[in-house]
Short mmCIF file of C-alpha atoms in Angstrom, two decimals:
data_model
loop_
_atom_site.label_atom_id
_atom_site.label_comp_id
_atom_site.label_asym_id
_atom_site.label_seq_id
_atom_site.Cartn_x
_atom_site.Cartn_y
_atom_site.Cartn_z
CA MET A 21 -15.53 -0.44 -3.96
CA GLY A 22 -17.62 -3.24 -5.43
CA ASN A 23 -16.50 -3.59 -9.04
CA HIS A 24 -13.61 -4.92 -11.06
CA TYR A 25 -12.62 -1.55 -12.53
CA CYS A 26 -10.98 -0.52 -9.25
CA PHE A 27 -7.71 -2.29 -10.19
CA ILE A 28 -7.45 -0.77 -13.67
CA ILE A 29 -5.55 2.31 -14.91
CA PRO A 30 -6.56 2.81 -18.56
CA ARG A 31 -5.08 5.19 -21.10
CA LEU A 32 -6.23 8.80 -21.35
CA ASN A 33 -5.42 10.44 -24.68
CA GLY A 34 -4.94 14.11 -23.84
CA GLN A 35 -5.54 15.25 -27.42
CA GLU A 36 -9.05 13.74 -27.22
CA ILE A 37 -10.00 14.58 -23.64
CA GLU A 38 -12.64 17.13 -24.64
CA GLU A 39 -14.32 15.20 -27.45
CA ASN A 40 -14.15 11.90 -25.53
CA PHE A 41 -14.77 13.34 -22.07
CA ASN A 42 -17.94 11.33 -21.54
CA TYR A 43 -16.05 8.10 -22.24
CA TYR A 44 -13.49 8.91 -19.55
CA LEU A 45 -16.22 10.12 -17.19
CA ASN A 46 -18.08 6.84 -17.71
CA LEU A 47 -14.93 4.93 -16.72
CA VAL A 48 -14.68 7.07 -13.58
CA LYS A 49 -18.29 6.28 -12.71
CA LYS A 50 -17.55 2.59 -13.24
CA GLY A 51 -14.79 2.97 -10.63
CA VAL A 52 -11.44 2.89 -12.46
CA ALA A 53 -8.41 3.48 -10.25
CA GLY A 54 -7.22 6.32 -12.44
CA PHE A 55 -5.60 7.02 -15.80
CA ILE A 56 -2.22 7.12 -17.52
CA VAL A 57 -2.01 10.36 -19.51
CA PHE A 58 -0.50 10.53 -22.99
CA GLY A 59 -0.25 13.77 -24.97
CA GLY A 60 -2.42 16.84 -25.20
CA GLU A 61 -2.27 20.53 -24.35
CA LEU A 62 -1.49 21.41 -20.75
CA GLU A 63 -4.44 23.66 -19.87
CA THR A 64 -6.99 21.47 -21.65
CA VAL A 65 -5.77 18.27 -19.98
CA ARG A 66 -5.50 20.03 -16.63
CA ASP A 67 -9.13 21.15 -16.81
CA GLY A 68 -10.30 17.68 -17.90
CA ILE A 69 -8.46 15.98 -15.03
CA ARG A 70 -9.95 18.44 -12.53
CA ARG A 71 -13.47 17.66 -13.78
CA LEU A 72 -12.86 13.90 -13.62
CA GLN A 73 -11.50 14.13 -10.07
CA LYS A 74 -14.67 15.98 -8.98
CA GLU A 75 -16.81 13.06 -10.15
CA ALA A 76 -14.71 10.30 -8.57
CA LYS A 77 -15.80 8.59 -5.34
CA LEU A 78 -12.14 8.07 -4.42
CA PRO A 79 -9.27 10.28 -5.60
CA LEU A 80 -8.03 9.10 -9.00
CA ILE A 81 -4.45 8.02 -9.64
CA ILE A 82 -3.47 10.33 -12.50
CA ALA A 83 -0.19 8.94 -13.76
CA SER A 84 2.13 9.64 -16.66
CA ASP A 85 5.53 8.71 -18.06
CA LEU A 86 7.35 11.91 -17.12
CA GLU A 87 10.94 10.66 -16.97
CA GLN A 88 11.85 13.93 -18.72
CA GLY A 89 9.23 16.11 -17.09
CA LEU A 90 5.78 17.32 -18.10
CA GLY A 91 6.95 18.37 -21.57
CA GLN A 92 7.46 14.68 -22.40
CA GLN A 93 3.67 14.37 -22.64
CA LEU A 94 1.94 17.75 -22.53
CA ILE A 95 2.40 20.76 -24.82
CA GLY A 96 3.23 23.67 -22.54
CA GLY A 97 5.22 21.65 -20.03
CA THR A 98 9.01 21.74 -19.72
CA LEU A 99 11.02 18.97 -21.37
CA PHE A 100 14.17 18.02 -19.47
CA PRO A 101 17.14 15.99 -20.72
CA PRO A 102 16.99 12.19 -20.39
CA ALA A 103 18.34 10.57 -17.22
CA MET A 104 21.78 9.75 -18.62
CA ALA A 105 22.26 13.37 -19.72
CA ILE A 106 21.27 14.63 -16.28
CA ALA A 107 23.79 12.28 -14.67
CA SER A 108 26.45 13.46 -17.13
CA ALA A 109 25.70 17.09 -16.25
CA ILE A 110 25.75 16.58 -12.50
CA LYS A 111 28.29 13.89 -11.72
CA SER A 112 31.82 13.92 -13.09
CA SER A 113 33.18 10.45 -13.80
CA GLN A 114 36.31 11.41 -11.87
CA GLN A 115 34.36 12.32 -8.73
CA SER A 116 32.25 10.17 -6.45
CA VAL A 117 30.89 13.21 -4.61
CA VAL A 118 28.55 15.71 -6.27
CA SER A 119 29.36 19.37 -5.57
CA SER A 120 26.80 21.39 -3.60
CA GLN A 121 26.25 23.68 -6.60
CA LYS A 122 25.46 20.80 -8.94
CA LEU A 123 23.31 19.08 -6.31
CA LYS A 124 21.30 22.30 -6.08
CA LEU A 125 20.84 22.28 -9.87
CA LEU A 126 19.72 18.65 -9.82
CA ARG A 127 17.20 19.25 -7.07
CA SER A 128 15.90 22.37 -8.82
CA ALA A 129 15.22 20.28 -11.94
CA LEU A 130 13.50 17.49 -10.01
CA LYS A 131 11.38 19.97 -8.08
CA ALA A 132 10.39 21.65 -11.36
CA ILE A 133 9.23 18.27 -12.71
CA ALA A 134 7.16 17.73 -9.56
CA ILE A 135 5.62 21.21 -9.54
CA GLU A 136 4.59 21.11 -13.20
CA ALA A 137 3.10 17.61 -12.87
CA LYS A 138 1.12 18.67 -9.81
CA TYR A 139 -0.11 21.78 -11.65
CA ALA A 140 -1.36 19.56 -14.49
CA GLY A 141 -3.23 17.35 -12.02
CA ILE A 142 -0.80 14.45 -12.36
CA ASN A 143 -0.11 12.88 -8.96
CA THR A 144 1.95 9.83 -9.95
CA ILE A 145 5.07 9.78 -12.12
CA PHE A 146 6.34 6.53 -13.59
CA ALA A 147 9.95 7.34 -12.72
CA PRO A 148 12.73 7.02 -11.75
CA VAL A 149 14.06 4.40 -14.11
CA LEU A 150 16.09 2.19 -11.76
CA ASP A 151 17.49 0.02 -14.53
CA ILE A 152 21.28 -0.12 -14.84
CA ASN A 153 22.24 0.06 -18.50
CA THR A 154 24.96 -2.58 -18.44
CA ASN A 155 24.28 -3.71 -22.03
CA PRO A 156 25.40 -1.25 -24.77
CA LYS A 157 23.00 -2.96 -27.21
CA ASN A 158 19.95 -2.24 -25.04
CA PRO A 159 17.37 -0.79 -27.47
CA ILE A 160 14.86 0.64 -24.99
CA ILE A 161 16.64 1.70 -21.77
CA SER A 162 19.93 3.31 -22.93
CA THR A 163 19.79 7.05 -22.11
CA ARG A 164 16.65 6.53 -20.00
CA ALA A 165 18.97 5.00 -17.38
CA PHE A 166 21.00 7.29 -15.14
CA GLY A 167 24.06 5.16 -15.75
CA GLU A 168 25.89 1.85 -15.98
CA ASP A 169 26.66 1.22 -12.30
CA THR A 170 24.74 0.67 -9.08
CA GLU A 171 26.09 3.79 -7.36
CA THR A 172 25.05 6.28 -10.07
CA VAL A 173 21.59 4.79 -10.63
CA SER A 174 20.94 4.53 -6.88
CA PHE A 175 22.06 8.09 -6.19
CA PHE A 176 19.98 9.77 -8.88
CA GLY A 177 17.03 7.43 -8.44
CA CYS A 178 16.86 8.13 -4.70
CA GLU A 179 17.20 11.88 -5.24
CA MET A 180 14.29 11.78 -7.65
CA ILE A 181 12.15 9.75 -5.25
CA LYS A 182 12.93 12.09 -2.38
CA ILE A 183 12.13 15.30 -4.30
CA LEU A 184 8.99 14.00 -6.04
CA GLN A 185 7.49 12.56 -2.88
CA ALA A 186 8.40 15.62 -0.80
CA ASN A 187 6.22 17.51 -3.29
CA ARG A 188 3.33 15.04 -2.90
CA ILE A 189 3.95 13.22 -6.17
CA THR A 190 4.07 9.43 -6.00
CA ALA A 191 7.33 8.13 -7.47
CA CYS A 192 7.27 4.75 -9.22
CA GLY A 193 10.57 2.89 -9.56
CA LYS A 194 10.82 0.79 -12.71
CA HIS A 195 11.29 -1.80 -14.28
CA PHE A 196 11.69 -4.41 -11.51
CA PRO A 197 13.92 -6.39 -11.24
CA GLY A 198 15.98 -4.50 -13.86
CA HIS A 199 15.69 -4.07 -17.64
CA GLY A 200 19.26 -2.85 -18.22
CA ASP A 201 20.98 -6.04 -19.36
CA THR A 202 18.73 -6.81 -22.33
CA GLU A 203 18.97 -6.58 -26.11
CA ILE A 204 15.20 -6.72 -26.70
CA ASP A 205 12.57 -3.99 -26.34
CA SER A 206 9.90 -5.42 -24.02
CA HIS A 207 7.25 -3.48 -25.95
CA ILE A 208 7.90 -5.93 -28.78
CA SER A 209 8.84 -9.29 -27.19
CA THR A 210 9.86 -10.68 -23.81
CA PRO A 211 13.53 -10.25 -22.84
CA THR A 212 15.19 -12.87 -20.64
CA ILE A 213 17.53 -11.87 -17.82
CA LYS A 214 19.86 -14.87 -17.58
CA LYS A 215 21.76 -13.87 -14.45
CA ASP A 216 21.65 -15.95 -11.29
CA LEU A 217 20.27 -14.47 -8.08
CA GLN A 218 23.72 -13.68 -6.70
CA SER A 219 24.54 -11.59 -9.78
CA LEU A 220 21.17 -9.82 -9.60
CA GLU A 221 21.81 -8.98 -5.94
CA LYS A 222 25.15 -7.36 -6.86
CA THR A 223 23.77 -5.23 -9.71
CA GLU A 224 20.13 -5.02 -10.84
CA LEU A 225 18.50 -5.24 -7.42
CA VAL A 226 20.73 -2.68 -5.69
CA PRO A 227 18.91 0.49 -6.89
CA PHE A 228 15.55 -1.09 -6.02
CA ARG A 229 16.73 -1.97 -2.51
CA ASN A 230 17.98 1.59 -2.04
CA ALA A 231 14.72 3.01 -3.42
CA ILE A 232 12.72 0.91 -0.96
CA LYS A 233 14.89 2.18 1.90
CA LYS A 234 14.23 5.72 0.64
CA GLY A 235 10.48 5.05 0.89
CA VAL A 236 9.44 4.77 -2.77
CA LYS A 237 5.66 4.37 -2.80
CA MET A 238 5.23 2.38 -6.01
CA ILE A 239 7.22 -0.14 -8.05
CA MET A 240 6.49 -1.22 -11.62
CA LEU A 241 7.09 -4.84 -12.59
CA GLY A 242 8.78 -5.36 -15.95
CA HIS A 243 7.56 -7.75 -18.63
CA LEU A 244 10.73 -9.74 -18.16
CA ASN A 245 11.51 -13.43 -17.96
CA VAL A 246 13.83 -13.80 -14.95
CA PRO A 247 14.46 -17.49 -14.20
CA ALA A 248 16.45 -16.62 -11.05
CA ILE A 249 13.24 -15.23 -9.52
CA ASP A 250 10.64 -17.33 -11.34
CA PRO A 251 12.00 -20.37 -13.22
CA SER A 252 8.53 -21.16 -14.66
CA GLY A 253 8.99 -18.66 -17.50
CA ILE A 254 6.04 -16.52 -16.38
CA PRO A 255 6.89 -12.81 -16.88
CA VAL A 256 7.73 -11.00 -13.64
CA SER A 257 4.79 -8.62 -14.14
CA ILE A 258 2.24 -11.40 -13.55
CA SER A 259 4.34 -13.73 -11.38
CA LYS A 260 3.34 -14.71 -7.84
CA ARG A 261 6.95 -15.65 -7.08
CA ALA A 262 8.18 -12.22 -8.21
CA VAL A 263 5.61 -10.43 -6.04
CA ARG A 264 6.49 -12.67 -3.09
CA PHE A 265 10.18 -11.89 -3.65
CA LEU A 266 9.49 -8.15 -3.74
CA ARG A 267 7.34 -8.32 -0.60
CA ASN A 268 9.28 -10.82 1.50
CA GLU A 269 12.90 -10.57 0.35
CA MET A 270 12.95 -6.89 -0.63
CA LYS A 271 10.57 -5.82 2.19
CA PHE A 272 8.50 -3.58 -0.11
CA LYS A 273 5.19 -2.56 1.42
CA GLY A 274 4.00 -0.06 -1.20
CA ILE A 275 1.90 -0.34 -4.37
CA ILE A 276 2.92 -2.85 -7.06
CA ILE A 277 1.82 -2.08 -10.62
CA THR A 278 2.29 -3.96 -13.90
CA ASP A 279 4.00 -2.42 -16.88
CA ALA A 280 1.55 -1.61 -19.69
CA LEU A 281 -0.62 -4.64 -20.42
CA ASN A 282 -0.90 -3.78 -24.13
CA MET A 283 2.80 -4.46 -24.71
CA HIS A 284 3.51 -7.29 -27.17
CA SER A 285 6.01 -8.93 -24.82
CA LEU A 286 3.12 -9.84 -22.54
CA ASN A 287 0.18 -10.49 -24.85
CA SER A 288 2.29 -12.64 -27.15
CA SER A 289 2.34 -15.25 -24.39
CA THR A 290 -1.17 -14.74 -22.99
CA ILE A 291 -4.23 -12.62 -23.64
CA GLU A 292 -4.48 -9.35 -21.69
CA GLU A 293 -7.56 -10.42 -19.73
CA LYS A 294 -5.96 -13.64 -18.55
CA ALA A 295 -2.71 -11.79 -17.78
CA SER A 296 -4.71 -9.27 -15.70
CA LEU A 297 -6.26 -12.04 -13.61
CA MET A 298 -2.86 -13.74 -13.18
CA ALA A 299 -1.34 -10.43 -12.04
CA LEU A 300 -4.05 -9.83 -9.42
CA ARG A 301 -3.83 -13.40 -8.16
CA ALA A 302 -0.06 -12.95 -7.94
CA GLY A 303 -0.63 -10.03 -5.56
CA VAL A 304 -0.17 -7.10 -7.94
CA ASP A 305 -2.21 -4.06 -6.88
CA LEU A 306 -2.81 -2.23 -10.16
CA LEU A 307 -3.22 -3.16 -13.82
CA LEU A 308 -1.74 -0.57 -16.17
CA HIS A 309 -2.92 0.35 -19.66
CA PRO A 310 -5.00 -2.58 -20.92
CA SER A 311 -6.12 -2.15 -24.54
CA ASP A 312 -9.77 -2.50 -23.49
CA PRO A 313 -10.52 -1.79 -19.80
CA ASP A 314 -14.16 -2.92 -20.15
CA LYS A 315 -13.11 -6.27 -21.55
CA VAL A 316 -10.69 -6.81 -18.65
CA ALA A 317 -13.30 -5.84 -16.05
CA VAL A 318 -15.88 -8.24 -17.55
CA TYR A 319 -13.30 -11.05 -17.58
CA LEU A 320 -12.39 -10.43 -13.94
CA LYS A 321 -16.06 -10.44 -12.98
CA LYS A 322 -16.69 -13.74 -14.78
CA SER A 323 -13.67 -15.24 -13.02
CA ASN A 324 -15.31 -14.46 -9.65
CA TYR A 325 -12.22 -12.56 -8.57
CA PRO A 326 -12.96 -10.70 -5.28
CA LEU A 327 -14.38 -7.22 -5.82
CA GLU A 328 -12.92 -5.39 -2.86
CA LEU A 329 -9.95 -3.08 -3.02
CA ARG A 330 -7.05 -4.29 -0.93
CA THR A 331 -6.29 -2.32 2.21
CA ASN A 332 -3.03 -0.85 0.87
CA ASN A 333 -4.78 0.22 -2.36
CA LEU A 334 -7.54 1.92 -0.41
CA GLU A 335 -5.14 3.71 1.91
CA PHE A 336 -3.04 4.82 -1.05
CA ARG A 337 -6.06 6.21 -2.94
CA THR A 338 -7.39 8.16 0.05
CA LYS A 339 -4.03 9.94 0.47
CA ILE A 340 -3.65 11.02 -3.17
CA ASN A 341 -3.03 14.71 -3.71
CA THR A 342 -5.76 16.33 -5.84
CA SER A 343 -5.00 19.97 -5.05
CA HIS A 344 -5.66 22.56 -7.76
CA PHE A 345 -3.43 25.65 -7.87
CA SER A 346 -2.12 28.28 -10.26
CA LEU A 347 1.44 28.47 -11.57
CA PRO A 348 2.79 31.77 -12.96
CA ILE A 349 4.33 31.69 -16.45
CA SER A 350 7.61 32.81 -14.89
CA TYR A 351 8.00 29.33 -13.37
CA PHE A 352 7.92 27.68 -16.80
CA LYS A 353 10.51 30.15 -18.10
CA LYS A 354 12.74 29.40 -15.11
CA HIS A 355 12.30 25.66 -15.63
CA ARG A 356 13.28 25.91 -19.31
CA LYS A 357 16.48 27.68 -18.29
CA ILE A 358 17.28 24.86 -15.86
CA SER A 359 16.73 22.34 -18.66
CA GLU A 360 19.02 24.30 -20.99
CA GLU A 361 21.72 24.53 -18.34
CA LEU A 362 21.60 20.76 -17.75
CA THR A 363 21.76 20.20 -21.50
CA ARG A 364 24.90 22.34 -21.87
CA LYS A 365 26.63 20.75 -18.89
CA ALA A 366 25.77 17.22 -20.08
CA ILE A 367 27.74 17.43 -23.35
CA LYS A 368 30.88 15.32 -23.31
CA VAL A 369 33.85 15.70 -25.67
CA TYR A 370 36.18 12.74 -26.23
CA SER A 371 39.67 13.37 -27.64
CA ASP A 372 41.09 16.57 -29.10
CA ILE A 373 39.08 17.89 -32.02
CA LYS A 374 40.70 19.91 -34.80
CA LEU A 375 38.41 21.26 -37.50
CA THR A 376 38.96 23.40 -40.56
CA LYS A 377 36.65 25.44 -42.76
CA ARG A 378 37.03 22.64 -45.34
CA SER A 379 34.54 20.54 -43.35
CA PHE A 380 31.45 18.77 -44.66
CA LEU A 381 28.58 17.88 -42.33
CA ILE A 382 26.67 14.64 -42.85
CA ILE A 383 23.53 14.20 -40.76
CA LEU A 384 22.34 10.60 -40.43
CA ASN A 385 18.64 10.70 -39.64
CA ASP A 386 17.20 7.47 -38.25
CA GLU A 387 13.75 8.97 -37.66
CA ALA A 388 10.62 9.21 -39.79
CA VAL A 389 10.61 12.99 -39.38
CA GLU A 390 13.59 15.12 -40.36
CA LYS A 391 15.94 15.95 -37.52
CA GLY A 392 19.03 18.16 -37.41
CA ARG A 393 17.74 21.30 -39.08
CA ARG A 394 18.29 23.43 -35.94
CA PHE A 395 21.88 22.12 -35.70
CA VAL A 396 22.59 23.23 -39.27
CA GLU A 397 20.95 26.63 -38.76
CA SER A 398 22.96 27.24 -35.58
CA LEU A 399 26.24 26.39 -37.34
CA ARG A 400 25.47 28.49 -40.41
CA GLU A 401 24.75 31.59 -38.34
CA LYS A 402 28.54 32.03 -38.11
CA PHE A 403 29.88 29.42 -40.53
CA ILE A 404 27.88 30.67 -43.53
CA GLY A 405 29.65 28.53 -46.11
CA LEU A 406 29.15 25.21 -44.32
CA ASN A 407 28.37 22.37 -46.70
CA TYR A 408 26.02 19.70 -45.42
CA LEU A 409 23.69 16.85 -46.32
CA ILE A 410 20.79 15.46 -44.30
CA ILE A 411 20.59 11.78 -45.14
CA PRO A 412 17.08 10.39 -44.45
CA HIS A 413 16.59 6.87 -43.13
CA GLY A 414 17.20 4.26 -45.81
CA SER A 415 19.05 6.55 -48.23
CA GLU A 416 22.64 6.18 -49.34
CA ILE A 417 25.29 8.89 -49.03
CA PRO A 418 25.84 10.63 -52.41
CA TRP A 419 29.64 10.66 -52.39
CA ASP A 420 29.77 12.43 -55.74
CA ALA A 421 28.39 15.53 -54.00
CA ILE A 422 31.19 15.60 -51.42
CA PRO A 423 34.60 16.98 -52.53
CA GLY A 424 37.39 14.54 -51.76
CA ASP A 425 39.46 17.01 -49.71
CA MET A 426 36.64 17.77 -47.27
CA ARG A 427 36.92 16.73 -43.60
CA ILE A 428 33.71 14.92 -42.75
CA ILE A 429 31.73 15.54 -39.57
CA VAL A 430 28.93 13.05 -38.87
CA ALA A 431 25.95 13.92 -36.66
CA VAL A 432 23.70 11.02 -35.68
CA PHE A 433 20.01 11.49 -34.81
CA SER A 434 18.37 8.39 -33.35
CA GLU A 435 15.77 8.49 -30.55
CA ILE A 436 15.27 5.91 -27.81
CA ARG A 437 11.58 5.18 -28.28
CA ALA A 438 9.09 2.51 -27.24
CA TRP A 439 8.18 0.00 -29.99
CA LYS A 440 11.08 1.19 -32.19
CA GLY A 441 13.39 -1.70 -31.33
CA GLY A 442 16.58 0.38 -31.17
CA ALA A 443 18.74 1.89 -33.90
CA SER A 444 18.07 0.56 -37.39
CA PRO A 445 20.51 -1.74 -39.22
CA TRP A 446 20.71 1.03 -41.84
CA LEU A 447 22.05 3.51 -39.28
CA LEU A 448 24.55 1.05 -37.80
CA ARG A 449 25.77 0.25 -41.32
CA GLN A 450 26.24 3.94 -42.19
CA ILE A 451 28.17 4.62 -38.96
CA LYS A 452 30.47 1.68 -39.64
CA TYR A 453 30.92 2.78 -43.25
CA LEU A 454 31.88 6.31 -42.16
CA SER A 455 34.12 5.27 -39.26
CA ASP A 456 37.30 5.48 -41.38
CA ARG A 457 36.26 8.61 -43.27
CA ALA A 458 34.97 10.99 -40.59
CA VAL A 459 37.16 13.23 -38.41
CA LEU A 460 34.38 13.67 -35.84
CA PHE A 461 31.18 11.90 -34.79
CA ILE A 462 28.37 13.51 -32.78
CA SER A 463 25.53 11.56 -31.18
CA PHE A 464 22.26 13.36 -30.47
CA GLY A 465 20.96 10.23 -28.78
CA SER A 466 22.49 7.00 -27.54
CA PRO A 467 26.20 7.26 -26.69
CA TYR A 468 26.56 3.55 -27.46
CA LEU A 469 26.11 4.15 -31.19
CA LEU A 470 29.60 5.64 -31.21
CA GLU A 471 31.23 2.96 -29.07
CA GLY A 472 34.95 2.73 -29.89
CA LEU A 473 34.97 5.85 -32.08
CA THR A 474 36.96 9.03 -31.43
CA PRO A 475 36.99 11.98 -31.64
CA LYS A 476 33.36 12.25 -30.66
CA ILE A 477 30.84 14.47 -28.90
CA LEU A 478 27.94 13.05 -26.90
CA ALA A 479 24.83 15.19 -26.43
CA TYR A 480 22.47 12.35 -25.27
CA TRP A 481 19.34 13.90 -26.85
CA ASP A 482 18.28 16.02 -29.81
CA SER A 483 16.43 18.98 -28.31
CA GLU A 484 16.92 22.37 -29.94
CA SER A 485 19.00 23.46 -26.95
CA ALA A 486 21.22 20.37 -27.35
CA GLN A 487 21.72 21.12 -31.04
CA GLU A 488 22.46 24.79 -30.34
CA SER A 489 24.91 23.90 -27.56
CA VAL A 490 26.89 21.46 -29.71
CA ALA A 491 26.91 23.97 -32.59
CA SER A 492 28.28 26.64 -30.28
CA LEU A 493 31.00 24.23 -29.15
CA LEU A 494 31.96 23.35 -32.75
CA LEU A 495 32.11 26.97 -33.88
CA ARG A 496 34.84 27.58 -31.32
CA LEU A 497 36.88 24.74 -32.83
CA PHE A 498 36.90 25.78 -36.49
CA ASN A 499 40.15 27.35 -37.66
#
């Protein structure tokens, strides 16, 4: 394919696919490798993807960040719990072997993710996350990781790869060589992994080695400075030494893709166009999510970079699944039930909890939009007289409004989200301030926010089903 668009996977905004269809169609005609889908309504996006595929000379890579299933991006898809919640639901910390019943539940969830993605026209999922969350202060991986050890992350990562690829969805392991031991969000600036190669081999690289053995078809390079692999300071995502390490030392023969090129961690050190050329020269196969795909293509052309698709790219594209099929509504209902069951089973209770009707609920809301309303409603269905306050981000707790003899329950709402940079100092300050006053903490997000505190309940995410499940649990504890 004789153009410089064939390496590029630009963004496709699902909410705008109809009004901007000609823009996306023009990119297809220019020869883009595919798109990464963000947002939109399922049937509308599905139809748009089908029309774009019909116009493409080679099958398009239609990718999306579906770590939590189709509902993470498209309205109408099922949203599943984050990876850490799934691991909590399936694997008991006391057991190294997963029961056949729970393994069946896990595989049902993973198959549901694959089926819904395929129905939408998405053929590549940027998952599993193969990062090991060894750093409690990690602001961007946290609950997106399956766990804190090589065994857990390898087990769940390999199961996901196996199920997705058995259903003709390309799995993409990320973020090589491991983003777990960082305290910086790589959307904002470049984290440095300071471990030596021997330490990396014992931890970070283990899930990737296992994924490669399992036949993962794609690996995403992280915007990470890893001196043990490339001492020059060049981020792994555009590093020739990192690609050589992945190919020669790790024996990976599949497709190598950058993390999103618009992330500040990368373009703070070099412009996107130059980074794109460096990545291709390093041996990377695909360039993900540049801010301006036309600008990158023009830059590559001016650089005289070879036009031809590499053999492995071409083979990969020709084998992409572009099948179009119907999916009865009953499937989506069944998938939502699986998600709800995982959510219930994921909840962890630490220490004995004794509550009385003289309890006061404080909701700490670290988000721009109000969270926790469903939790309150679920509690007040049976505990009608429950007193509560939802404290928005940046506000102080009005202690005058809380009777002194009340037993305080604190529910924390804080999402793990790209570009956010982790929990706010305000939230961390409020948790610390309440640590001596509260009889119970509940996290509807990162478990690490409640490190060292008991009694506590961990729900791992803030879906309505998570809020309802925790409320149901609490109502059984009130005297």
